[in-house]
mmCIF file of C-alpha atoms in Angstrom:
data_model
loop_
_atom_site.group_PDB
_atom_site.id
_atom_site.type_symbol
_atom_site.label_atom_id
_atom_site.label_comp_id
_atom_site.label_asym_id
_atom_site.label_seq_id
_atom_site.Cartn_x
_atom_site.Cartn_y
_atom_site.Cartn_z
ATOM 1 C CA MET A 115 0.000 0.000 0.000
ATOM 2 C CA ASP A 116 1.302 3.446 -0.973
ATOM 3 C CA PHE A 117 1.284 5.825 1.998
ATOM 4 C CA ASN A 118 2.746 8.760 0.056
ATOM 5 C CA TYR A 119 0.482 11.790 -0.299
ATOM 6 C CA THR A 120 -0.387 13.225 -3.699
ATOM 7 C CA GLU A 121 0.817 16.642 -4.796
ATOM 8 C CA GLU A 122 -2.717 17.978 -4.365
ATOM 9 C CA GLN A 123 -2.937 16.671 -0.799
ATOM 10 C CA LEU A 124 0.432 18.160 0.133
ATOM 11 C CA ALA A 125 -0.533 21.484 -1.441
ATOM 12 C CA LEU A 126 -3.784 21.593 0.538
ATOM 13 C CA GLN A 127 -1.981 20.777 3.771
ATOM 14 C CA ASP A 128 0.625 23.471 3.091
ATOM 15 C CA THR A 129 -2.095 26.029 2.338
ATOM 16 C CA LEU A 130 -3.783 25.312 5.665
ATOM 17 C CA ARG A 131 -0.456 25.397 7.516
ATOM 18 C CA ARG A 132 0.345 28.859 6.138
ATOM 19 C CA PHE A 133 -3.168 30.148 6.867
ATOM 20 C CA ILE A 134 -2.997 29.008 10.487
ATOM 21 C CA ALA A 135 0.479 30.464 10.983
ATOM 22 C CA LYS A 136 -0.461 33.847 9.480
ATOM 23 C CA ASP A 137 -4.184 34.375 10.089
ATOM 24 C CA TYR A 138 -5.052 32.056 12.984
ATOM 25 C CA PRO A 139 -2.414 32.661 15.676
ATOM 26 C CA PHE A 140 -2.976 31.537 19.246
ATOM 27 C CA GLU A 141 -3.906 34.993 20.554
ATOM 28 C CA HIS A 142 -6.572 35.287 17.869
ATOM 29 C CA ARG A 143 -7.897 31.896 18.883
ATOM 30 C CA ARG A 144 -8.043 32.947 22.550
ATOM 31 C CA ALA A 145 -10.121 35.980 21.621
ATOM 32 C CA LEU A 146 -12.469 33.868 19.499
ATOM 33 C CA ALA A 147 -13.109 31.480 22.386
ATOM 34 C CA LYS A 148 -14.427 34.423 24.423
ATOM 35 C CA SER A 149 -16.555 35.890 21.614
ATOM 36 C CA ALA A 150 -20.301 35.441 21.168
ATOM 37 C CA ASP A 151 -20.024 32.955 18.292
ATOM 38 C CA GLY A 152 -17.002 31.148 19.690
ATOM 39 C CA PHE A 153 -15.373 30.885 16.246
ATOM 40 C CA ASP A 154 -14.372 33.010 13.251
ATOM 41 C CA ARG A 155 -16.995 33.308 10.493
ATOM 42 C CA ALA A 156 -14.382 34.902 8.229
ATOM 43 C CA ALA A 157 -12.196 31.828 8.694
ATOM 44 C CA TRP A 158 -15.191 29.635 7.850
ATOM 45 C CA LYS A 159 -15.583 31.517 4.573
ATOM 46 C CA THR A 160 -11.872 31.069 3.931
ATOM 47 C CA PHE A 161 -12.254 27.330 4.509
ATOM 48 C CA ALA A 162 -14.966 27.372 1.848
ATOM 49 C CA ASP A 163 -12.617 29.206 -0.534
ATOM 50 C CA PHE A 164 -9.911 26.598 0.134
ATOM 51 C CA GLY A 165 -12.393 23.845 -0.740
ATOM 52 C CA ILE A 166 -12.176 21.929 2.526
ATOM 53 C CA LEU A 167 -15.900 22.360 3.236
ATOM 54 C CA ALA A 168 -16.617 20.665 -0.114
ATOM 55 C CA LEU A 169 -13.961 17.987 0.301
ATOM 56 C CA PRO A 170 -16.038 14.857 1.118
ATOM 57 C CA PHE A 171 -18.928 15.485 -1.296
ATOM 58 C CA HIS A 172 -19.518 14.351 -4.868
ATOM 59 C CA GLU A 173 -18.730 16.838 -7.609
ATOM 60 C CA ASP A 174 -22.362 16.685 -8.763
ATOM 61 C CA PHE A 175 -23.235 18.536 -5.539
ATOM 62 C CA GLY A 176 -20.413 21.054 -5.546
ATOM 63 C CA GLY A 177 -17.911 18.722 -3.879
ATOM 64 C CA LEU A 178 -14.351 17.607 -4.590
ATOM 65 C CA ASN A 179 -14.765 13.808 -4.342
ATOM 66 C CA GLY A 180 -12.348 13.641 -1.432
ATOM 67 C CA ASN A 181 -11.857 10.613 0.784
ATOM 68 C CA ALA A 182 -11.128 10.095 4.478
ATOM 69 C CA VAL A 183 -7.367 10.464 3.948
ATOM 70 C CA ASP A 184 -7.975 13.952 2.538
ATOM 71 C CA SER A 185 -10.073 14.755 5.600
ATOM 72 C CA MET A 186 -7.304 13.382 7.826
ATOM 73 C CA LEU A 187 -4.813 15.885 6.402
ATOM 74 C CA VAL A 188 -7.264 18.733 6.966
ATOM 75 C CA MET A 189 -8.062 17.675 10.524
ATOM 76 C CA GLU A 190 -4.390 17.369 11.436
ATOM 77 C CA MET A 191 -3.816 20.977 10.412
ATOM 78 C CA LEU A 192 -6.964 22.172 12.198
ATOM 79 C CA GLY A 193 -5.711 20.372 15.289
ATOM 80 C CA ARG A 194 -2.354 22.126 15.147
ATOM 81 C CA GLY A 195 -4.162 25.466 14.936
ATOM 82 C CA LEU A 196 -6.716 24.559 17.645
ATOM 83 C CA ALA A 197 -9.390 25.696 15.191
ATOM 84 C CA LEU A 198 -12.749 26.415 16.840
ATOM 85 C CA GLU A 199 -14.855 26.308 13.674
ATOM 86 C CA PRO A 200 -17.509 23.534 13.662
ATOM 87 C CA TYR A 201 -15.911 21.503 10.866
ATOM 88 C CA VAL A 202 -16.585 18.070 12.343
ATOM 89 C CA SER A 203 -20.217 18.759 13.225
ATOM 90 C CA THR A 204 -21.153 20.465 9.947
ATOM 91 C CA VAL A 205 -19.007 18.808 7.290
ATOM 92 C CA VAL A 206 -17.994 15.401 8.655
ATOM 93 C CA LEU A 207 -21.046 14.418 10.711
ATOM 94 C CA CYS A 208 -24.041 16.179 9.172
ATOM 95 C CA GLY A 209 -22.574 16.440 5.693
ATOM 96 C CA GLY A 210 -21.848 12.724 5.829
ATOM 97 C CA LEU A 211 -25.415 11.939 6.897
ATOM 98 C CA ILE A 212 -26.867 13.968 4.042
ATOM 99 C CA ARG A 213 -24.403 12.459 1.562
ATOM 100 C CA ASP A 214 -25.230 8.892 2.622
ATOM 101 C CA ALA A 215 -28.946 9.125 3.446
ATOM 102 C CA GLY A 216 -30.385 12.226 1.820
ATOM 103 C CA SER A 217 -32.645 12.236 -1.201
ATOM 104 C CA ALA A 218 -31.388 13.727 -4.471
ATOM 105 C CA ALA A 219 -33.384 16.884 -3.762
ATOM 106 C CA GLN A 220 -31.953 17.197 -0.248
ATOM 107 C CA LYS A 221 -28.411 16.733 -1.537
ATOM 108 C CA GLU A 222 -28.901 19.317 -4.266
ATOM 109 C CA GLU A 223 -30.233 21.807 -1.741
ATOM 110 C CA LEU A 224 -27.948 21.240 1.243
ATOM 111 C CA LEU A 225 -24.529 19.973 0.131
ATOM 112 C CA PRO A 226 -23.646 22.967 -2.108
ATOM 113 C CA ALA A 227 -24.724 25.280 0.727
ATOM 114 C CA ILE A 228 -22.393 23.471 3.134
ATOM 115 C CA ALA A 229 -19.560 23.534 0.589
ATOM 116 C CA GLY A 230 -20.017 27.267 0.075
ATOM 117 C CA GLY A 231 -19.936 28.043 3.793
ATOM 118 C CA GLU A 232 -23.555 29.241 3.736
ATOM 119 C CA LEU A 233 -25.082 26.506 5.903
ATOM 120 C CA MET A 234 -24.054 25.188 9.323
ATOM 121 C CA LEU A 235 -25.526 22.049 10.838
ATOM 122 C CA ALA A 236 -25.379 20.112 14.093
ATOM 123 C CA LEU A 237 -26.295 16.506 14.891
ATOM 124 C CA ALA A 238 -28.725 16.253 17.818
ATOM 125 C CA HIS A 239 -28.484 12.581 18.705
ATOM 126 C CA TYR A 240 -27.136 11.837 22.193
ATOM 127 C CA GLU A 241 -29.525 11.872 25.149
ATOM 128 C CA ALA A 242 -29.188 11.949 28.926
ATOM 129 C CA GLY A 243 -28.454 8.528 30.373
ATOM 130 C CA GLY A 244 -27.548 7.017 27.024
ATOM 131 C CA ARG A 245 -23.781 7.309 27.492
ATOM 132 C CA TYR A 246 -22.191 6.591 24.087
ATOM 133 C CA ALA A 247 -24.707 4.001 22.847
ATOM 134 C CA LEU A 248 -25.976 5.114 19.446
ATOM 135 C CA ASP A 249 -29.183 3.081 19.661
ATOM 136 C CA ARG A 250 -30.379 4.736 22.906
ATOM 137 C CA VAL A 251 -32.930 7.172 21.498
ATOM 138 C CA ALA A 252 -36.034 8.134 23.485
ATOM 139 C CA THR A 253 -37.046 11.179 21.446
ATOM 140 C CA THR A 254 -40.218 10.290 19.536
ATOM 141 C CA ALA A 255 -41.347 10.990 15.994
ATOM 142 C CA THR A 256 -45.104 10.696 15.552
ATOM 143 C CA ALA A 257 -46.722 10.654 12.124
ATOM 144 C CA VAL A 258 -49.314 13.429 12.002
ATOM 145 C CA GLY A 259 -51.258 13.893 8.801
ATOM 146 C CA GLY A 260 -48.702 14.105 6.042
ATOM 147 C CA GLY A 261 -45.856 15.122 8.343
ATOM 148 C CA TRP A 262 -44.247 14.494 11.724
ATOM 149 C CA ARG A 263 -44.193 15.734 15.318
ATOM 150 C CA LEU A 264 -41.012 15.500 17.400
ATOM 151 C CA ASP A 265 -40.904 15.373 21.203
ATOM 152 C CA GLY A 266 -37.853 14.834 23.388
ATOM 153 C CA ALA A 267 -34.510 16.244 24.480
ATOM 154 C CA LYS A 268 -30.889 16.011 23.333
ATOM 155 C CA VAL A 269 -27.720 16.814 25.251
ATOM 156 C CA VAL A 270 -24.274 18.170 24.363
ATOM 157 C CA VAL A 271 -25.145 18.962 20.760
ATOM 158 C CA LEU A 272 -21.792 20.155 19.415
ATOM 159 C CA GLY A 273 -22.015 23.281 17.279
ATOM 160 C CA ALA A 274 -25.732 23.753 17.945
ATOM 161 C CA PRO A 275 -25.568 27.444 19.013
ATOM 162 C CA SER A 276 -24.309 28.453 15.539
ATOM 163 C CA ALA A 277 -26.265 25.886 13.506
ATOM 164 C CA ASP A 278 -28.877 26.976 10.977
ATOM 165 C CA LYS A 279 -30.417 23.505 10.987
ATOM 166 C CA LEU A 280 -30.290 20.472 13.241
ATOM 167 C CA ILE A 281 -30.327 16.843 12.169
ATOM 168 C CA VAL A 282 -32.400 15.191 14.898
ATOM 169 C CA SER A 283 -32.662 11.470 15.564
ATOM 170 C CA ALA A 284 -35.999 10.186 16.827
ATOM 171 C CA ARG A 285 -37.697 6.846 17.291
ATOM 172 C CA ASN A 286 -40.796 6.067 15.294
ATOM 173 C CA GLY A 287 -42.119 2.658 16.293
ATOM 174 C CA THR A 288 -39.094 0.389 16.773
ATOM 175 C CA GLY A 289 -36.723 2.122 14.361
ATOM 176 C CA ILE A 290 -34.698 5.342 14.413
ATOM 177 C CA SER A 291 -35.194 8.085 11.846
ATOM 178 C CA LEU A 292 -33.426 11.356 11.045
ATOM 179 C CA PHE A 293 -35.113 14.711 10.527
ATOM 180 C CA LEU A 294 -33.946 18.102 9.295
ATOM 181 C CA VAL A 295 -35.161 20.732 11.752
ATOM 182 C CA ASP A 296 -34.753 24.485 11.564
ATOM 183 C CA ALA A 297 -32.859 25.571 14.684
ATOM 184 C CA LYS A 298 -35.393 28.356 15.243
ATOM 185 C CA ALA A 299 -38.530 26.338 14.518
ATOM 186 C CA PRO A 300 -41.457 26.625 16.982
ATOM 187 C CA GLY A 301 -41.014 24.136 19.807
ATOM 188 C CA VAL A 302 -37.197 24.039 19.535
ATOM 189 C CA SER A 303 -35.289 25.535 22.475
ATOM 190 C CA LEU A 304 -31.547 25.578 23.092
ATOM 191 C CA ARG A 305 -29.529 26.038 26.268
ATOM 192 C CA ALA A 306 -26.120 27.016 24.945
ATOM 193 C CA TYR A 307 -22.818 26.872 26.850
ATOM 194 C CA PRO A 308 -19.056 26.824 26.205
ATOM 195 C CA THR A 309 -17.244 23.504 26.410
ATOM 196 C CA GLN A 310 -13.974 22.973 28.260
ATOM 197 C CA ASP A 311 -11.922 23.475 25.088
ATOM 198 C CA GLY A 312 -13.510 26.841 24.232
ATOM 199 C CA ALA A 313 -15.989 25.582 21.618
ATOM 200 C CA ARG A 314 -19.791 25.758 21.903
ATOM 201 C CA ALA A 315 -22.520 23.171 22.517
ATOM 202 C CA ALA A 316 -26.148 23.174 23.614
ATOM 203 C CA ASP A 317 -28.836 21.018 25.174
ATOM 204 C CA VAL A 318 -31.861 20.917 22.870
ATOM 205 C CA LYS A 319 -35.503 20.444 23.801
ATOM 206 C CA LEU A 320 -38.145 19.500 21.248
ATOM 207 C CA ALA A 321 -41.734 20.126 22.326
ATOM 208 C CA GLY A 322 -44.306 19.269 19.710
ATOM 209 C CA VAL A 323 -42.096 20.336 16.805
ATOM 210 C CA LYS A 324 -44.154 20.026 13.624
ATOM 211 C CA LEU A 325 -42.409 19.042 10.404
ATOM 212 C CA GLY A 326 -43.446 18.372 6.837
ATOM 213 C CA ALA A 327 -42.848 15.065 5.086
ATOM 214 C CA GLU A 328 -39.803 16.553 3.322
ATOM 215 C CA ALA A 329 -38.001 16.881 6.683
ATOM 216 C CA LEU A 330 -37.388 13.119 6.837
ATOM 217 C CA LEU A 331 -33.788 12.310 5.921
ATOM 218 C CA GLY A 332 -33.557 8.911 4.275
ATOM 219 C CA THR A 333 -35.960 6.055 5.029
ATOM 220 C CA ALA A 334 -38.066 6.068 8.182
ATOM 221 C CA GLY A 335 -36.799 3.637 10.804
ATOM 222 C CA ASP A 336 -33.529 2.767 9.015
ATOM 223 C CA ALA A 337 -31.204 5.520 10.232
ATOM 224 C CA LEU A 338 -29.054 3.643 12.777
ATOM 225 C CA PRO A 339 -26.504 2.185 10.301
ATOM 226 C CA VAL A 340 -26.137 5.622 8.690
ATOM 227 C CA ILE A 341 -25.576 7.252 12.082
ATOM 228 C CA GLU A 342 -22.995 4.597 12.990
ATOM 229 C CA ARG A 343 -21.089 5.267 9.785
ATOM 230 C CA ALA A 344 -21.179 9.038 10.263
ATOM 231 C CA VAL A 345 -19.906 8.721 13.844
ATOM 232 C CA ASP A 346 -17.109 6.425 12.630
ATOM 233 C CA TYR A 347 -16.099 9.159 10.167
ATOM 234 C CA ALA A 348 -16.179 11.698 12.993
ATOM 235 C CA ASN A 349 -14.019 9.457 15.176
ATOM 236 C CA ALA A 350 -11.477 9.020 12.382
ATOM 237 C CA ALA A 351 -11.403 12.799 11.972
ATOM 238 C CA LEU A 352 -10.839 13.299 15.701
ATOM 239 C CA CYS A 353 -7.949 10.816 15.583
ATOM 240 C CA ALA A 354 -6.238 12.982 12.974
ATOM 241 C CA GLU A 355 -6.963 16.150 14.945
ATOM 242 C CA ALA A 356 -5.428 14.591 18.056
ATOM 243 C CA VAL A 357 -2.276 13.712 16.105
ATOM 244 C CA GLY A 358 -1.990 17.308 14.925
ATOM 245 C CA ILE A 359 -2.264 18.538 18.507
ATOM 246 C CA MET A 360 0.266 16.000 19.765
ATOM 247 C CA SER A 361 2.755 17.069 17.079
ATOM 248 C CA ALA A 362 2.318 20.719 18.046
ATOM 249 C CA LEU A 363 2.777 19.883 21.728
ATOM 250 C CA ASN A 364 6.019 18.070 20.938
ATOM 251 C CA GLU A 365 7.350 21.093 19.075
ATOM 252 C CA VAL A 366 6.524 23.674 21.742
ATOM 253 C CA THR A 367 7.767 21.391 24.532
ATOM 254 C CA LEU A 368 11.075 20.729 22.789
ATOM 255 C CA GLU A 369 11.559 24.458 22.264
ATOM 256 C CA TYR A 370 10.838 25.084 25.948
ATOM 257 C CA LEU A 371 13.379 22.434 27.008
ATOM 258 C CA LYS A 372 15.999 24.162 24.855
ATOM 259 C CA THR A 373 15.383 27.642 26.285
ATOM 260 C CA ARG A 374 14.348 27.136 29.939
ATOM 261 C CA LYS A 375 17.455 27.098 32.136
ATOM 262 C CA GLN A 376 18.024 25.507 35.528
ATOM 263 C CA PHE A 377 21.371 25.396 37.350
ATOM 264 C CA GLY A 378 22.814 27.499 34.514
ATOM 265 C CA VAL A 379 21.993 25.041 31.680
ATOM 266 C CA PRO A 380 18.939 24.353 29.477
ATOM 267 C CA ILE A 381 16.738 21.749 31.144
ATOM 268 C CA GLY A 382 16.805 19.804 27.880
ATOM 269 C CA LYS A 383 20.334 18.761 28.855
ATOM 270 C CA PHE A 384 18.931 16.586 31.651
ATOM 271 C CA GLN A 385 18.758 12.982 30.527
ATOM 272 C CA ALA A 386 15.540 12.185 32.399
ATOM 273 C CA LEU A 387 13.719 14.949 30.511
ATOM 274 C CA GLN A 388 15.232 13.797 27.221
ATOM 275 C CA HIS A 389 13.762 10.337 27.857
ATOM 276 C CA ARG A 390 10.338 11.822 28.505
ATOM 277 C CA MET A 391 10.564 13.893 25.329
ATOM 278 C CA ALA A 392 11.525 10.779 23.370
ATOM 279 C CA ASP A 393 8.504 8.941 24.782
ATOM 280 C CA MET A 394 6.262 11.777 23.579
ATOM 281 C CA VAL A 395 7.663 11.652 20.050
ATOM 282 C CA ILE A 396 7.350 7.856 19.840
ATOM 283 C CA ALA A 397 3.759 8.009 21.132
ATOM 284 C CA THR A 398 2.879 10.625 18.512
ATOM 285 C CA GLU A 399 4.328 8.657 15.611
ATOM 286 C CA GLN A 400 2.546 5.505 16.726
ATOM 287 C CA ALA A 401 -0.682 7.508 17.014
ATOM 288 C CA ARG A 402 -0.133 8.846 13.504
ATOM 289 C CA SER A 403 0.060 5.289 12.187
ATOM 290 C CA MET A 404 -3.221 4.406 13.897
ATOM 291 C CA ALA A 405 -4.907 7.575 12.578
ATOM 292 C CA THR A 406 -3.778 6.640 9.066
ATOM 293 C CA LEU A 407 -5.195 3.132 9.525
ATOM 294 C CA ALA A 408 -8.535 4.589 10.638
ATOM 295 C CA ALA A 409 -8.638 6.960 7.650
ATOM 296 C CA VAL A 410 -7.873 4.163 5.196
ATOM 297 C CA ARG A 411 -10.413 1.725 6.669
ATOM 298 C CA VAL A 412 -13.270 4.118 7.457
ATOM 299 C CA ASP A 413 -14.215 4.312 3.767
ATOM 300 C CA SER A 414 -14.728 0.535 3.726
ATOM 301 C CA THR A 415 -18.168 -0.776 2.818
ATOM 302 C CA ASP A 416 -17.630 -3.549 5.384
ATOM 303 C CA ALA A 417 -19.191 -2.114 8.553
ATOM 304 C CA ALA A 418 -17.388 -4.598 10.828
ATOM 305 C CA GLU A 419 -13.966 -3.800 9.349
ATOM 306 C CA ARG A 420 -14.636 -0.073 9.566
ATOM 307 C CA SER A 421 -15.845 -0.256 13.156
ATOM 308 C CA ARG A 422 -12.914 -2.417 14.272
ATOM 309 C CA ALA A 423 -10.268 -0.123 12.774
ATOM 310 C CA VAL A 424 -11.848 3.077 14.112
ATOM 311 C CA ALA A 425 -12.372 1.629 17.597
ATOM 312 C CA ALA A 426 -8.758 0.433 17.729
ATOM 313 C CA ALA A 427 -7.477 3.826 16.626
ATOM 314 C CA ARG A 428 -9.607 5.762 19.109
ATOM 315 C CA ALA A 429 -8.631 3.485 22.007
ATOM 316 C CA TYR A 430 -4.910 3.632 21.225
ATOM 317 C CA ILE A 431 -4.741 7.327 20.356
ATOM 318 C CA GLY A 432 -6.792 8.190 23.444
ATOM 319 C CA ALA A 433 -4.144 6.622 25.683
ATOM 320 C CA GLN A 434 -1.211 8.133 23.770
ATOM 321 C CA ALA A 435 -2.799 11.586 23.650
ATOM 322 C CA ARG A 436 -3.216 11.521 27.410
ATOM 323 C CA LEU A 437 0.456 10.621 27.822
ATOM 324 C CA VAL A 438 1.684 13.370 25.484
ATOM 325 C CA GLY A 439 -0.655 15.981 26.947
ATOM 326 C CA GLN A 440 0.268 15.256 30.547
ATOM 327 C CA GLN A 441 3.996 15.151 29.806
ATOM 328 C CA ALA A 442 3.829 18.460 27.922
ATOM 329 C CA VAL A 443 2.075 20.170 30.831
ATOM 330 C CA GLN A 444 4.460 18.694 33.401
ATOM 331 C CA LEU A 445 7.611 19.532 31.432
ATOM 332 C CA HIS A 446 6.442 23.154 31.245
ATOM 333 C CA GLY A 447 6.040 23.208 35.009
ATOM 334 C CA GLY A 448 3.617 25.809 36.352
ATOM 335 C CA MET A 449 3.552 27.534 32.947
ATOM 336 C CA GLY A 450 1.833 24.476 31.488
ATOM 337 C CA VAL A 451 -1.551 25.402 32.948
ATOM 338 C CA VAL A 452 -1.680 29.183 32.511
ATOM 339 C CA ASP A 453 -4.260 30.580 30.089
ATOM 340 C CA GLU A 454 -1.674 32.705 28.269
ATOM 341 C CA LEU A 455 0.257 29.635 27.052
ATOM 342 C CA ASN A 456 -1.094 27.354 24.333
ATOM 343 C CA VAL A 457 0.014 24.141 26.075
ATOM 344 C CA GLY A 458 -2.917 24.074 28.482
ATOM 345 C CA HIS A 459 -5.359 24.784 25.640
ATOM 346 C CA TYR A 460 -3.958 21.912 23.581
ATOM 347 C CA PHE A 461 -4.333 19.629 26.598
ATOM 348 C CA LYS A 462 -7.940 20.717 27.156
ATOM 349 C CA ARG A 463 -8.777 19.988 23.524
ATOM 350 C CA LEU A 464 -7.171 16.536 23.759
ATOM 351 C CA THR A 465 -9.243 15.884 26.882
ATOM 352 C CA VAL A 466 -12.481 16.841 25.117
ATOM 353 C CA ILE A 467 -11.562 14.724 22.076
ATOM 354 C CA GLY A 468 -10.989 11.810 24.451
ATOM 355 C CA LEU A 469 -14.591 12.079 25.654
ATOM 356 C CA SER A 470 -16.286 12.793 22.310
ATOM 357 C CA PHE A 471 -18.227 9.971 20.637
ATOM 358 C CA GLY A 472 -16.858 7.480 23.140
ATOM 359 C CA ASP A 473 -13.963 7.502 25.603
ATOM 360 C CA THR A 474 -10.943 5.191 25.568
ATOM 361 C CA ASP A 475 -12.614 2.458 27.639
ATOM 362 C CA TYR A 476 -15.704 2.522 25.435
ATOM 363 C CA HIS A 477 -13.706 2.095 22.224
ATOM 364 C CA LEU A 478 -11.518 -0.578 23.788
ATOM 365 C CA GLY A 479 -14.722 -2.459 24.574
ATOM 366 C CA ARG A 480 -15.948 -1.988 21.009
ATOM 367 C CA PHE A 481 -12.687 -3.342 19.652
ATOM 368 C CA SER A 482 -12.728 -6.398 21.923
ATOM 369 C CA ASP A 483 -16.360 -7.083 20.965
ATOM 370 C CA THR A 484 -15.411 -7.141 17.264
ATOM 371 C CA LEU A 485 -12.646 -9.621 17.994
ATOM 372 C CA LEU A 486 -15.017 -11.876 19.892
ATOM 373 C CA ALA A 487 -17.571 -11.655 17.091
ATOM 374 C CA ALA A 488 -14.923 -12.642 14.560
#
């Protein structure tokens, strides 16, 4: 298997690297985290101009026919820049759901709008008490006349405060269905809040939300496999983002070891700290290999193969990210936790990634279950 990137992939990665270095510095990111939106709408438009919002969609719908490896390169760069824009929720999760389950009319309407940066979406799926189980849905969808009525509540809906539309999962009978819901529709209420990493999320309540028949995404009652695939794509994307953060942490930590002096010499001269730095680099490179495996396998049509590879990557990278993050903070001493230094912010983002769409123990359990099933 050829693991070399194409010229187009390298050019895209270099474009993002230069944009983050010039137009998305850490101080700008700190200010964005405290703003009303919690991200930069100008940067979102720039992402559209770069083509990364169109990356995973078919060219018939304004896309670039990209695959998960292309998305991996993008997510690694966004991780290095600690980007706050809702790329995973809008493009990877909701865009993937529309791409895989939407009707031709829905794709023609929604995917070009996502690609152009004109439409933001959020997946409202998880519910209180459900932990990470994707089939735990208590929100109900009741057929009323020629449409639907939704009742229920969703928690920790990532990107919901800025979303124009929500994709809501609900149970009709014994199956799970997906519905496109305007974020400001009557009966929809949001309780927005910042997350630990500076992004935004919301708890969503649905009280008698009335929808037309066209709001149904895909086939009624058959949404669970589509949701599972979309969440696998999101997990693969988060693996790549974590690798980008780990690489950045290694760079800033190494620079600190070279410049911080103790007893008249740089602390990087101390062998014990050199060993810890070496452990961080090895952990990052091993995590990169697992992220690449997840990106290669997540496009598989074999659901079991896809699930096994993604679960293995999330479990392994979760453990390695914790090691790298903790070592980076500790090697910076007290400076590692101050708000003015990016190290603590990188660590917070790694922590949130480790709890998104399943923690390390959850994915380790998923992986072991696939082995037993095989």
